[in-house]
Short mmCIF file of C-alpha atoms and ligand atoms in Angstrom, two decimals:
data_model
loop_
_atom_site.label_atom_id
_atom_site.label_comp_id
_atom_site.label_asym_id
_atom_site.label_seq_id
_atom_site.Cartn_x
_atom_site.Cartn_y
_atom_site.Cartn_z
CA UNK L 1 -8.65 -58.56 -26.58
CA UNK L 2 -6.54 -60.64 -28.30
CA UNK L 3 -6.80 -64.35 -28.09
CA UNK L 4 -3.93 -67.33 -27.60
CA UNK L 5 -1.51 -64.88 -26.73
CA UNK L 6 1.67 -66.15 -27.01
CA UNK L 7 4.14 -63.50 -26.48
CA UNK L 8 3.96 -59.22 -25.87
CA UNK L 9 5.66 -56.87 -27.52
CA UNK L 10 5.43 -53.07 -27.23
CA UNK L 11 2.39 -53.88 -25.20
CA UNK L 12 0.63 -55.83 -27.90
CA UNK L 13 -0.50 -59.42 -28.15
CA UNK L 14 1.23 -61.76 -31.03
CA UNK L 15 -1.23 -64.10 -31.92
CA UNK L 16 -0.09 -68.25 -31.52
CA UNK L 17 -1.34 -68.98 -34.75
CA UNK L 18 0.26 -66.14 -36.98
CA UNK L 19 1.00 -68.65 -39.84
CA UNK L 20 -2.25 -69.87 -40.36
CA UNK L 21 -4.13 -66.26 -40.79
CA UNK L 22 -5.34 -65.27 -43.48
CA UNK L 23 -3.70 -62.22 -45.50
CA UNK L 24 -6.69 -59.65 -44.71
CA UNK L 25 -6.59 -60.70 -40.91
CA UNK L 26 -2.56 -60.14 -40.83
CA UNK L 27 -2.41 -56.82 -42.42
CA UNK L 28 -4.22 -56.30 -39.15
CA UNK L 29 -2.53 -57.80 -36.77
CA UNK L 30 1.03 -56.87 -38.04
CA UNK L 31 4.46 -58.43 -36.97
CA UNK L 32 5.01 -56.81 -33.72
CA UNK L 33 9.22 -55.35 -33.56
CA UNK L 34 10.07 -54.94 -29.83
CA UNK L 35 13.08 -53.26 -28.89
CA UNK L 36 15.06 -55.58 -26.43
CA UNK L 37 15.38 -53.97 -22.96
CA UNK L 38 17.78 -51.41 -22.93
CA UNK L 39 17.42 -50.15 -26.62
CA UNK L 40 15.95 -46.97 -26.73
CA UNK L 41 14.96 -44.52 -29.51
CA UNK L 42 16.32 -40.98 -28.97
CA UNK L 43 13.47 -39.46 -30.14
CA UNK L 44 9.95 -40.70 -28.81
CA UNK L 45 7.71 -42.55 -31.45
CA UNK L 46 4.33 -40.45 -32.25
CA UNK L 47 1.81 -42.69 -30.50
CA UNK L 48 -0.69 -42.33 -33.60
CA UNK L 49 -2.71 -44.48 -32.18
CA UNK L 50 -6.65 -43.74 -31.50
CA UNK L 51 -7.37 -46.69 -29.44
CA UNK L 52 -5.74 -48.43 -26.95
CA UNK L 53 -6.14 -52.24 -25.06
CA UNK L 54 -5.54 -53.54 -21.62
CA UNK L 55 -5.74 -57.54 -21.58
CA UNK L 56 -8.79 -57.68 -19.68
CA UNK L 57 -12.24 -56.30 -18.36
CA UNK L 58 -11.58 -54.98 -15.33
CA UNK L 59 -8.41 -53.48 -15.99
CA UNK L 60 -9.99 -51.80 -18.54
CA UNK L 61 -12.70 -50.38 -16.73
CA UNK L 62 -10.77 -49.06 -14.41
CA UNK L 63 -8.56 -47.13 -16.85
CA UNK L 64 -11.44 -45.72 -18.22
CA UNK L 65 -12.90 -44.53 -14.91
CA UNK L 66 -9.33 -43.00 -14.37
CA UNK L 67 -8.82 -45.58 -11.41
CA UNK L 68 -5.58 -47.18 -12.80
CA UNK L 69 -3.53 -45.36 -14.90
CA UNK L 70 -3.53 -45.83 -18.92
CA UNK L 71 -4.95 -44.86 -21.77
CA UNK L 72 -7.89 -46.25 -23.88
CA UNK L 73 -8.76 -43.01 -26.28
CA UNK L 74 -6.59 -40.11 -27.91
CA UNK L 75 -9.54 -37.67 -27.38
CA UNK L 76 -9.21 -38.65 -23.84
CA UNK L 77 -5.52 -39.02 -24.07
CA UNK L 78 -2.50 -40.30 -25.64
CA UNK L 79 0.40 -40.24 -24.66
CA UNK L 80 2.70 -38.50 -27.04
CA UNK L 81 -0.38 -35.50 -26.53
CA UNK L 82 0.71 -36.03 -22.91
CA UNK L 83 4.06 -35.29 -23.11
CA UNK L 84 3.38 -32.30 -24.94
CA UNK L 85 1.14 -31.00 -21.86
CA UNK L 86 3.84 -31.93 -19.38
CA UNK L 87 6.65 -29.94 -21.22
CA UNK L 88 4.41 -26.79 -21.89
CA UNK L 89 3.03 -26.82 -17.99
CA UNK L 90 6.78 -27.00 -16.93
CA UNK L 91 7.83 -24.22 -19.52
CA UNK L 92 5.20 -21.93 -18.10
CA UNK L 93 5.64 -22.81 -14.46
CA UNK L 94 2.03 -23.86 -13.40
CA UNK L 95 0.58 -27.48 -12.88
CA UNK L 96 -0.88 -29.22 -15.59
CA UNK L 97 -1.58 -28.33 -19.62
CA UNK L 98 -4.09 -29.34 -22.14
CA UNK L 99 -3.63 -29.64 -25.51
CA UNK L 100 -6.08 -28.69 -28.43
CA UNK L 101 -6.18 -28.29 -32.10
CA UNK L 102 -5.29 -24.67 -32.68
CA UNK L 103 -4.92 -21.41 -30.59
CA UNK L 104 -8.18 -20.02 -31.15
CA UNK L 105 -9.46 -23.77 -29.75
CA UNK L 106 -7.97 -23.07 -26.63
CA UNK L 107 -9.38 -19.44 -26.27
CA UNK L 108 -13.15 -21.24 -26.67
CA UNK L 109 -11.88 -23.95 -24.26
CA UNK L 110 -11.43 -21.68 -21.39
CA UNK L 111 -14.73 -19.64 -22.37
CA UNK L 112 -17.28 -22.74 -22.58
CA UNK L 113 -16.11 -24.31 -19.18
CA UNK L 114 -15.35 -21.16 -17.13
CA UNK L 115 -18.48 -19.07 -18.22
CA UNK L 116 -22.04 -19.40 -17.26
CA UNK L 117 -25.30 -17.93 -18.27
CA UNK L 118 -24.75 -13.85 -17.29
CA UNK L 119 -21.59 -13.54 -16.51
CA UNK L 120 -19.64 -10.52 -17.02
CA UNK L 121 -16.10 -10.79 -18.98
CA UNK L 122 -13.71 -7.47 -18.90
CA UNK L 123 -11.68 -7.89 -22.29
CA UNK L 124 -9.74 -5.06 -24.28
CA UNK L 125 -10.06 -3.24 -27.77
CA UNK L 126 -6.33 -4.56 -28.33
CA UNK L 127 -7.34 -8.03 -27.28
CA UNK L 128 -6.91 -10.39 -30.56
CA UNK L 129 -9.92 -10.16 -32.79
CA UNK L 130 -11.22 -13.21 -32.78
CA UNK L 131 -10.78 -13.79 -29.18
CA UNK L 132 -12.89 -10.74 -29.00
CA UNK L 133 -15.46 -11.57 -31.46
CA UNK L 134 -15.94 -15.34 -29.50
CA UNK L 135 -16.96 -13.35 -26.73
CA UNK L 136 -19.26 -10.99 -28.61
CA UNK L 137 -20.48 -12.98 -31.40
CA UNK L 138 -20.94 -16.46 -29.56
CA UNK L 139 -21.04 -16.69 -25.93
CA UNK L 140 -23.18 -13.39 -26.40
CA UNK L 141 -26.15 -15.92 -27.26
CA UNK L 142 -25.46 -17.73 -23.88
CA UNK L 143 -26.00 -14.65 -22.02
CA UNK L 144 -22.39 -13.82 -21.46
CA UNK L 145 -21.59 -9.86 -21.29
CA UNK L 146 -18.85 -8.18 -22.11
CA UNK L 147 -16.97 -4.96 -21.86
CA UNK L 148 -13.76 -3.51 -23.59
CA UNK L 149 -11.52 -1.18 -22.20
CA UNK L 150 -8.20 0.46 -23.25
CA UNK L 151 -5.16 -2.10 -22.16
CA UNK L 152 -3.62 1.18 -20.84
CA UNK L 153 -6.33 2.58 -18.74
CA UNK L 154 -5.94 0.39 -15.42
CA UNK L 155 -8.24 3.05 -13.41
CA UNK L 156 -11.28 2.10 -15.63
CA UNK L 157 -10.08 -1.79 -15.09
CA UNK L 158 -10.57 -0.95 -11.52
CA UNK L 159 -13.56 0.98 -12.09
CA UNK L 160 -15.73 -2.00 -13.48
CA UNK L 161 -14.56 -4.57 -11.48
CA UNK L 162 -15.81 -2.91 -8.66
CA UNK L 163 -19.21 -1.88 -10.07
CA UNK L 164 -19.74 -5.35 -11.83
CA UNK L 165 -19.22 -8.64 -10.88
CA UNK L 166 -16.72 -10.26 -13.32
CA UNK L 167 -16.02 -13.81 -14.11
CA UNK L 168 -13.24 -13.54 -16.06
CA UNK L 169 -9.96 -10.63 -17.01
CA UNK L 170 -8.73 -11.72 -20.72
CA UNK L 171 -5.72 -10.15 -21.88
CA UNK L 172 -2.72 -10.33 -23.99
CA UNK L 173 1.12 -8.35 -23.53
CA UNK L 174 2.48 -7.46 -25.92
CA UNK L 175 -0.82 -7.11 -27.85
CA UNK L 176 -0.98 -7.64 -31.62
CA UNK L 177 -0.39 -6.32 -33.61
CA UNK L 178 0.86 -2.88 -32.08
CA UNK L 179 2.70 -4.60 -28.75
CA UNK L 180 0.91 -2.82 -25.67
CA UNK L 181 2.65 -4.05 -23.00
CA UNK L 182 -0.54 -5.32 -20.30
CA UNK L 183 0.32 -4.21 -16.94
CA UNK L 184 0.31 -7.45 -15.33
CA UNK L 185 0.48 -7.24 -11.43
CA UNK L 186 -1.76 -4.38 -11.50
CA UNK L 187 -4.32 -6.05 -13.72
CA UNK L 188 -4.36 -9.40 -11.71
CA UNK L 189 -4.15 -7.72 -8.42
CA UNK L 190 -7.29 -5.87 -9.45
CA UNK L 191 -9.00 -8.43 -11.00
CA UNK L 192 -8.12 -10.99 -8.03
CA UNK L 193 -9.44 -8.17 -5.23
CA UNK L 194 -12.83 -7.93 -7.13
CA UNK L 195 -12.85 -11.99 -6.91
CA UNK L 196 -12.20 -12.58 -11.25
CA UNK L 197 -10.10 -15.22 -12.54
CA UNK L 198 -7.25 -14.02 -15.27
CA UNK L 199 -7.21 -15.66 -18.47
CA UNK L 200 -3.57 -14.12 -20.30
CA UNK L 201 -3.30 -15.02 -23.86
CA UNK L 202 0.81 -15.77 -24.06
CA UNK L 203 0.99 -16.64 -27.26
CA UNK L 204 3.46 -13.27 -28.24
CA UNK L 205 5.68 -13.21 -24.73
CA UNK L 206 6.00 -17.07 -25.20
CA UNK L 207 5.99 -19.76 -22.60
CA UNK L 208 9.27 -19.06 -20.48
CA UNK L 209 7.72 -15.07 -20.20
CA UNK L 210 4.92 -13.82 -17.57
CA UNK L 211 5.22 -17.06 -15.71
CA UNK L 212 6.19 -15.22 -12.13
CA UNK L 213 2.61 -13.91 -12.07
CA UNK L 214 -0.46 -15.35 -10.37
CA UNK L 215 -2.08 -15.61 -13.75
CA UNK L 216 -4.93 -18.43 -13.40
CA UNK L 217 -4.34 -19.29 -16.58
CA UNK L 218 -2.57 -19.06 -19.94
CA UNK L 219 -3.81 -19.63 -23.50
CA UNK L 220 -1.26 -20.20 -26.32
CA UNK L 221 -1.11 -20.60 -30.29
CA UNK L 222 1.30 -23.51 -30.34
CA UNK L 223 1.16 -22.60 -34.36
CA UNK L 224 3.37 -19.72 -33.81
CA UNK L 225 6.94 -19.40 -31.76
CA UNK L 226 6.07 -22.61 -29.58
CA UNK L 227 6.12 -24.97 -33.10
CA UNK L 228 7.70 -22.05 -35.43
CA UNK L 229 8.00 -23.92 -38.77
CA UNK L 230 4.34 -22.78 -40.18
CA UNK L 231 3.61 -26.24 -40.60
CA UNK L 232 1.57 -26.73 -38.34
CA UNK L 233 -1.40 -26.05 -35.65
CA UNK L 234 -1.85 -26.22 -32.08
CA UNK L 235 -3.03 -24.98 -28.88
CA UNK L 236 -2.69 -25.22 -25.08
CA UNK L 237 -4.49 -23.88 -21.65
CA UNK L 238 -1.62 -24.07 -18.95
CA UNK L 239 -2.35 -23.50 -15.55
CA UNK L 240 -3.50 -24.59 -11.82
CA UNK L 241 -4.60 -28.04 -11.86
CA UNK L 242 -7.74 -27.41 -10.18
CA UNK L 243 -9.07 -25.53 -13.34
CA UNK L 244 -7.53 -27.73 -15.68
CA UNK L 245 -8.55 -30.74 -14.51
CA UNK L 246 -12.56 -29.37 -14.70
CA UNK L 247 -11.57 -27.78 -18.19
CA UNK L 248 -10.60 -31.39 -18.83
CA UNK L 249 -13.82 -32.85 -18.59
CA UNK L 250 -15.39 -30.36 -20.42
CA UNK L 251 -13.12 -30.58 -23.42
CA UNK L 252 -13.12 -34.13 -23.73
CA UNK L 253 -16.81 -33.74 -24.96
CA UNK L 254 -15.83 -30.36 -27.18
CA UNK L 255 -13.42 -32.02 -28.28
CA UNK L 256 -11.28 -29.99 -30.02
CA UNK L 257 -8.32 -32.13 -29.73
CA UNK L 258 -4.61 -31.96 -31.38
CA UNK L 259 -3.61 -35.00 -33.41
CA UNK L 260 -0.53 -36.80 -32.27
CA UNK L 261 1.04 -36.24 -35.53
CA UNK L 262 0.71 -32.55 -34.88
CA UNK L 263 1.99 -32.59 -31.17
CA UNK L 264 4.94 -34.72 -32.38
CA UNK L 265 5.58 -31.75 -34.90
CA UNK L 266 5.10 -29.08 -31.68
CA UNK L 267 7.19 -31.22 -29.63
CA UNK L 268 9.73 -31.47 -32.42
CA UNK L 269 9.50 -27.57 -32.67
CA UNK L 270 10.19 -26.89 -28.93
CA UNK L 271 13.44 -28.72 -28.75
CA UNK L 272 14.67 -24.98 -30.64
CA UNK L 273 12.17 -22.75 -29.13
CA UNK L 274 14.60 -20.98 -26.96
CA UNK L 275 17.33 -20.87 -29.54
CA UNK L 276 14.98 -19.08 -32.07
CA UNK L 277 12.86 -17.21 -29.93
CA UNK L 278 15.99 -15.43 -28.78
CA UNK L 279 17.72 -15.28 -32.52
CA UNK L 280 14.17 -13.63 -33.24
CA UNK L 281 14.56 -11.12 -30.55
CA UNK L 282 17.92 -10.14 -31.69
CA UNK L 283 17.13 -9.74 -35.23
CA UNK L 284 13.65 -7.64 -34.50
CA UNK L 285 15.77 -5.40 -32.16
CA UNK L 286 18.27 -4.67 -35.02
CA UNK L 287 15.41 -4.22 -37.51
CA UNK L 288 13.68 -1.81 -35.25
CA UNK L 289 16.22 0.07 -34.57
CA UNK L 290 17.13 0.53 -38.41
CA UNK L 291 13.38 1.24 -38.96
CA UNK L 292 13.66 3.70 -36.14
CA UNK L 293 15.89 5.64 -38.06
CA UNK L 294 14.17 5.86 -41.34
CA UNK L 295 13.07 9.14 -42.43
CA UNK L 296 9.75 7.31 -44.15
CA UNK L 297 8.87 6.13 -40.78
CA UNK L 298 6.44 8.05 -38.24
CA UNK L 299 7.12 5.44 -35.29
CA UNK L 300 8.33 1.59 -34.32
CA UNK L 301 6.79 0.01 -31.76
CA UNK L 302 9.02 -2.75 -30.45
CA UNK L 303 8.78 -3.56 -26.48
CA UNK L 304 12.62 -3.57 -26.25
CA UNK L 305 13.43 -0.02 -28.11
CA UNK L 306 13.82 2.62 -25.50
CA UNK L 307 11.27 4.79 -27.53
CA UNK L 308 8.44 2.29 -26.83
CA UNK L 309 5.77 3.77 -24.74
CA UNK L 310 5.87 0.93 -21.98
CA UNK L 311 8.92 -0.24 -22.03
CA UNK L 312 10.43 -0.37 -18.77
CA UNK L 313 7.48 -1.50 -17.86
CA UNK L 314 7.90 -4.27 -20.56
CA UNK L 315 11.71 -5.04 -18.82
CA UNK L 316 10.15 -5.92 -16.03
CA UNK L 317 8.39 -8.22 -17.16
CA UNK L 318 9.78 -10.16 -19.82
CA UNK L 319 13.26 -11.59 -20.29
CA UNK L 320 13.41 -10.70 -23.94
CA UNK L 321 10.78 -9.22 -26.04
CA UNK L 322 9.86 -11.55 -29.35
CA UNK L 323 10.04 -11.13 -33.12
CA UNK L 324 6.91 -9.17 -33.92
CA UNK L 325 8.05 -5.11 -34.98
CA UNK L 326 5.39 -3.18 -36.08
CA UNK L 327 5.60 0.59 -37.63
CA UNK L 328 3.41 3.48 -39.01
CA UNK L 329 4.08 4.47 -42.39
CA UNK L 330 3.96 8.10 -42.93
CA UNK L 331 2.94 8.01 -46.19
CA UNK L 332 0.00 5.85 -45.37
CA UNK L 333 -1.73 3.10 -46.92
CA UNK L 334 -0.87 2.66 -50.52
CA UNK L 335 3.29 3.59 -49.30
CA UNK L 336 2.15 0.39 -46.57
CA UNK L 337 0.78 -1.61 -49.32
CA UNK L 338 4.00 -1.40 -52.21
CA UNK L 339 6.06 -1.63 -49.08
CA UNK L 340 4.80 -5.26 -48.56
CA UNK L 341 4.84 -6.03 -51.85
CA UNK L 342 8.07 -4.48 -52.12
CA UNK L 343 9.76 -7.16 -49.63
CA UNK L 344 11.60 -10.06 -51.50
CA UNK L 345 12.46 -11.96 -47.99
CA UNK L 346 8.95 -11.69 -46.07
CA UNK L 347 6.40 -13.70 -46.63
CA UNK L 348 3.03 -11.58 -47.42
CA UNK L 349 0.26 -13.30 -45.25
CA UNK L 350 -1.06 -13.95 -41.34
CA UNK L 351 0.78 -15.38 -38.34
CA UNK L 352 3.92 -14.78 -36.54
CA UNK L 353 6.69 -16.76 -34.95
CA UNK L 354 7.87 -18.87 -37.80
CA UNK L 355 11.65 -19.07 -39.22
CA UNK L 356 10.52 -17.16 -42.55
CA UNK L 357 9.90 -13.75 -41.87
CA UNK L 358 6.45 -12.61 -42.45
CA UNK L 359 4.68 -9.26 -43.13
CA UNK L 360 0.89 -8.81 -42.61
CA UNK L 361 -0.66 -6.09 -45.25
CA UNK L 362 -2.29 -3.15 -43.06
CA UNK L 363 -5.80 -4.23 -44.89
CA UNK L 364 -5.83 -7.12 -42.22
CA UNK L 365 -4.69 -5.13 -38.97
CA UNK L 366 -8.00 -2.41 -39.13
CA UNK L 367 -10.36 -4.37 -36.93
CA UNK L 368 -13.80 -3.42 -38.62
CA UNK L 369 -15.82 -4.83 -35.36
CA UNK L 370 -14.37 -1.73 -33.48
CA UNK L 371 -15.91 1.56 -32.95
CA UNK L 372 -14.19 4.77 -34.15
CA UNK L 373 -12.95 5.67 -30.92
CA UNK L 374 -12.15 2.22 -30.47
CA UNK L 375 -9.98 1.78 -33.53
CA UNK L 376 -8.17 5.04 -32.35
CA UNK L 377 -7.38 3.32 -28.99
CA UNK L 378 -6.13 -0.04 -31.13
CA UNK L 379 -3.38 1.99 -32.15
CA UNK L 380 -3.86 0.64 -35.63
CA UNK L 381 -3.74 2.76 -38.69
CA UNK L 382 -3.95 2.69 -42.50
CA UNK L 383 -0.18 2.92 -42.77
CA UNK L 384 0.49 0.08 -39.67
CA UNK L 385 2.60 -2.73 -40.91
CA UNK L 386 3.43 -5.87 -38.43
CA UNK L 387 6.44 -7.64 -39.47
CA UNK L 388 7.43 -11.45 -37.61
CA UNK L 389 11.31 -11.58 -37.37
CA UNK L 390 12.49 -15.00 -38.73
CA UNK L 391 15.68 -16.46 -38.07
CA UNK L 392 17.64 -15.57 -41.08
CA UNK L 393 20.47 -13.51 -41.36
CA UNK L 394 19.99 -10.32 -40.26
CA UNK L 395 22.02 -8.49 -42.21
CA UNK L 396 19.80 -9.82 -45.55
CA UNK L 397 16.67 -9.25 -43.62
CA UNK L 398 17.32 -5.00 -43.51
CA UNK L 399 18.75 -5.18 -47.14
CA UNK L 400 15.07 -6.37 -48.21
CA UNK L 401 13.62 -3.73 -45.81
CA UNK L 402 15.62 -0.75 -47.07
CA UNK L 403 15.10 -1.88 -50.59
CA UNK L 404 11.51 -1.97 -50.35
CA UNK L 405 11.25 1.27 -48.40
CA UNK L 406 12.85 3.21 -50.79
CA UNK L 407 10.61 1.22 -53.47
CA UNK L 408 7.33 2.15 -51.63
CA UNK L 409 8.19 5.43 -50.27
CA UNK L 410 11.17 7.70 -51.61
CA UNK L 411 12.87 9.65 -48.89
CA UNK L 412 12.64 13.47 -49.29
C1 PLP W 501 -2.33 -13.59 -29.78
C2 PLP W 501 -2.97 -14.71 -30.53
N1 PLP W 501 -3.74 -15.61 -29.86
C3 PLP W 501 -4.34 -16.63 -30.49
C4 PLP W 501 -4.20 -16.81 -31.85
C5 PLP W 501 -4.94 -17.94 -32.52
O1 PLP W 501 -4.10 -18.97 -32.83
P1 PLP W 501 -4.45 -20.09 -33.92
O2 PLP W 501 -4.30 -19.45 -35.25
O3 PLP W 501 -3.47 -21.19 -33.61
O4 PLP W 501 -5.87 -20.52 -33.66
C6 PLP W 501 -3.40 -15.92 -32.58
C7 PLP W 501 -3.23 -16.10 -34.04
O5 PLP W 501 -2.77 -15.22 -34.74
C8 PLP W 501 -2.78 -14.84 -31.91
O6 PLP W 501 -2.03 -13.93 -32.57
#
C-alpha cells in the first residue's frame, strides 16, 4: 500500500513526497495522468497490469476471497481479459466465457475439469487432430476412454451412448478440413437423453453460428476468424455459468491464461468480425463455385454449394457458411502439391480465418493417427487441398487460382 497518500488518480496513490525520491524509487512510482471526469478514451486502455492494490487489508481480502468485487491478479483476472469474456459469452448467446492462451488451451481446459478417472468420451475421426490426440495421447494416462465414430453415422452415436455411459459428446461442424456439417439437434438430443454433456468446438461456424442449440458448451480458436489478422493467439470456453464458473477454478491453477496484450489484439479483431466473416463467405462461395466448374477438379466441398453432401442440413443451421473451401484434386498429390506452390496470393502454411488467404499443402491434412478405414471416413485424400478465403478482392483471388491450376494440372 502506498504511504502519505496525497491524492488518487486512475486508482493509484501519488505519493506526498514525490520531489524528494530518489530517481530509482520514481521510475517506480511514475507521474500518475488522470483523465478529468468526463474525458473518456474511445478505445479501452489494455490493463497490462499483473497486479493490482486496494488501499487496505480487509478490502483486500475480501477481493481475493471474491467477497467484494475487484481484481488483485491477471491469472485470476483482469479486466481488459474480462471484457473479452463478456463480449464472446454475448456473441455466442450463453452466460459467462473464459479466456485462455490459444485454442487448443481451451480444448484441455474443458477436458481436465470435466473428466474424471474412467470416463467415457464419444469423439469423431473428423474431430480436429489434436483435439483428438489430447484425448488419446493424454487423458488416456488418467484413465479416460475414448471412442470415434463417423460425424455422419448418428445411429452408431445413439448406439454407444446407450451401451456406455458417456461423460462427454465433442464435436465440430463444419469439420476441418473437409466441412462435415455435425448434425446438431440430433447429436445433443442423443447425447442429452443418455445423460452426456456436449462440448462443440465453434471455432469454423464462428461465434454468432450454432448458438440456438442447447450446446453445454463451446470451445473456440480466438487465433482464427474471432482475431483474423494472424497475429495473434487465443482461446475461449463459452457457456452456462454453472460449468464455467467450476472450469474457473480449475483453470486458475492450469493456468493457461491469455495476456492482456493479446485480448486487446482479439478485442481489437472483433470490432470487424462480422464484416469479414461475411466478406469471407462471399468470396469462398464465388471461389467454390469457380472450382466447381474446373475440369481438374473431382469435387468442392463448401457447406453453402448446393452440391455439398449436407447442405440443407448446413442452412439450417448456420446463417452463412465461413471461408474455408476445400477440393480433391484429380490428379492427386504431386498436381495438389505444384498447385500450392503454384498460388502467388495464398499463403502456404496452417490456420484459417485470417485476411490473407491461406492454403494448407495436402501433406498436413492425412491424419497419420487414423486407421485405414478411418482415414477413408476423414474424407481426406492425397489430392485434398483446404484453402481459407481472405478478404481480398475476389476477382484477384480466382485469377491466382486459375493460374495455378492450369500450372499444376493442364486441362485435357
Ligand atoms: C477447429 C479447430 N479447433 C481448435 C484449433 C486450435 O486452435 P489454436 O491453434 O488457437 O490452439 C484449431 C486450429 O487450427 C482448429 O482448426
Amino acid at each position: 500500500m502506498s504511504l502519505n497518500a496525497r491524492a488518487v488518480f486512475n486508482g493509484r496513490a501519488v505519493l506526498g513526497y514525490t520531489g524528494t525520491m530518489k530517481k530509482p524509487t520514481r521510475v517506480n512510482h511514475p507521474p500518475a495522468v488522470a483523465l478529468p471526469p468526463g474525458n473518456r478514451p474511445l478505445v479501452d486502455p489494455i490493463y497490462q497490469s499483473v497486479k493490482f492494490e486496494f488501499d487496505d487489508v480487509d478490502t483486500t481480502l475480501k477481493a481475493g476471497r471474491g467477497e467484494k468485487p475487484g481484481f488483485l491478479y491477471t491469472r485470476v483476472s483482469n479486466p481488459t481479459l474480462r471484457q473479452l469474456e463478456l463480449l464472446l459469452a454475448e456473441m455466442q448467446g450463453r452466460d459467462d466465457a473464459i479466456v485462455v492462451g490459444s485454442g487448443v488451451a481451451a480444448t484441455s481446459a474443458v477436458f481436465l475439469s470435466l473428466l474424471r478417472q474412467g470416463d467415457h468420451v464419444l469423439g469423431f475421426v473428423e474431430t480436429y487432430a489434436p483435439t483428438r490426440r489430447m484425448l488419446s495421447r493424454i487423458l488416456s494416462r488418467f484413465g479416460v476412454s475414448l471412442t470415434l465414430l463417423s460425424i455422419d453415422d448418428i445411429a452408431a452415436v445413439e448406439r454407444v451412448l446407450a451401451e456406455r455411459p458417456t461423460r462427454l459428446v465433442v464435436f465440430e461442424s463444419p469439420t476441418n478440413p473437409v466441412t462435415k456439417i455435425a448434425d446438431i439437434e440430433r447429436l445433443t438430443d442423443s447425447a442429452h437423453r443418455h445423460g452426456a454433456l456436449v462440448v462443440l468446438d465453434n471455432t469454423f461456424a464462428g461465434l454468432h453460428n450454432h448458438g440456438q442449440y442447447p450446446v453445454d458448451l463451446y470451445t473456440h480458436s480466438l487465433t482464427k476468424f474471432a482475431s483474423g489478422h494472424s497475429d495473434v493467439m487465443g482461446g475461449a470456453i463459452i457457456g452456462r455459468a454453472d460449468l464455467i464458473r467450476s472450469i474457473r477454478l480449475d483453470e486458475i491453477l492450469i493456468g493457461a491464461l491469455l495476456d492482456p496484450h493479446a485480448a486487446f489484439l482479439i478485442l481489437r479483431g472483433l470490432k470487424t468480425y462480422f464484416l469479414r466473416y461475411r466478406a469471407m463467405s462471399q468470396a469462398a462461395q464465388q471461389v467454390a463455385e469457380f472450382l466447381a466448374t474446373q475440369p481438374q477438379i473431382e469435387r468442392v466441398l463448401y457447406p453453402g454449394l448446393k452440391s455439398h453432401p449436407q447442405h440443407e442440413l448446413a442452412r439450417r443451421q448456420m446463417q452463412d457458411f465461413g471461408g474455408v473451401v476445400t477440393f480433391d484434386l484429380k490428379a492427386g498429390k504431386a498436381a495438389a502439391t505444384a498447385f500450392c506452390e503454384a498460388l502467388e496470393l495464398f499463403g502456404l502454411t496452417a490456420s484459417v480465418g485470417s485476411t490473407e488467404s491461406l492454403v494448407m499443402a495436402p501433406q498436413m491434412l492425412l491424419a497419420h493417427d487414423l486407421t485405414a478405414e478411418q482415414r477413408q471416413i476423414s474424407g481426406v485424400g492425397e489430392g485434398t487441398v483446404r484453402l481459407s478465403i481472405g478478404i481480398e478482392d475476389p476477382a484477384d483471388l480466382l485469377a491466382d487460382l486459375a493460374q495455378a491450376l492450369d500450372r499444376a494440372s493442364p486441362k485435357g
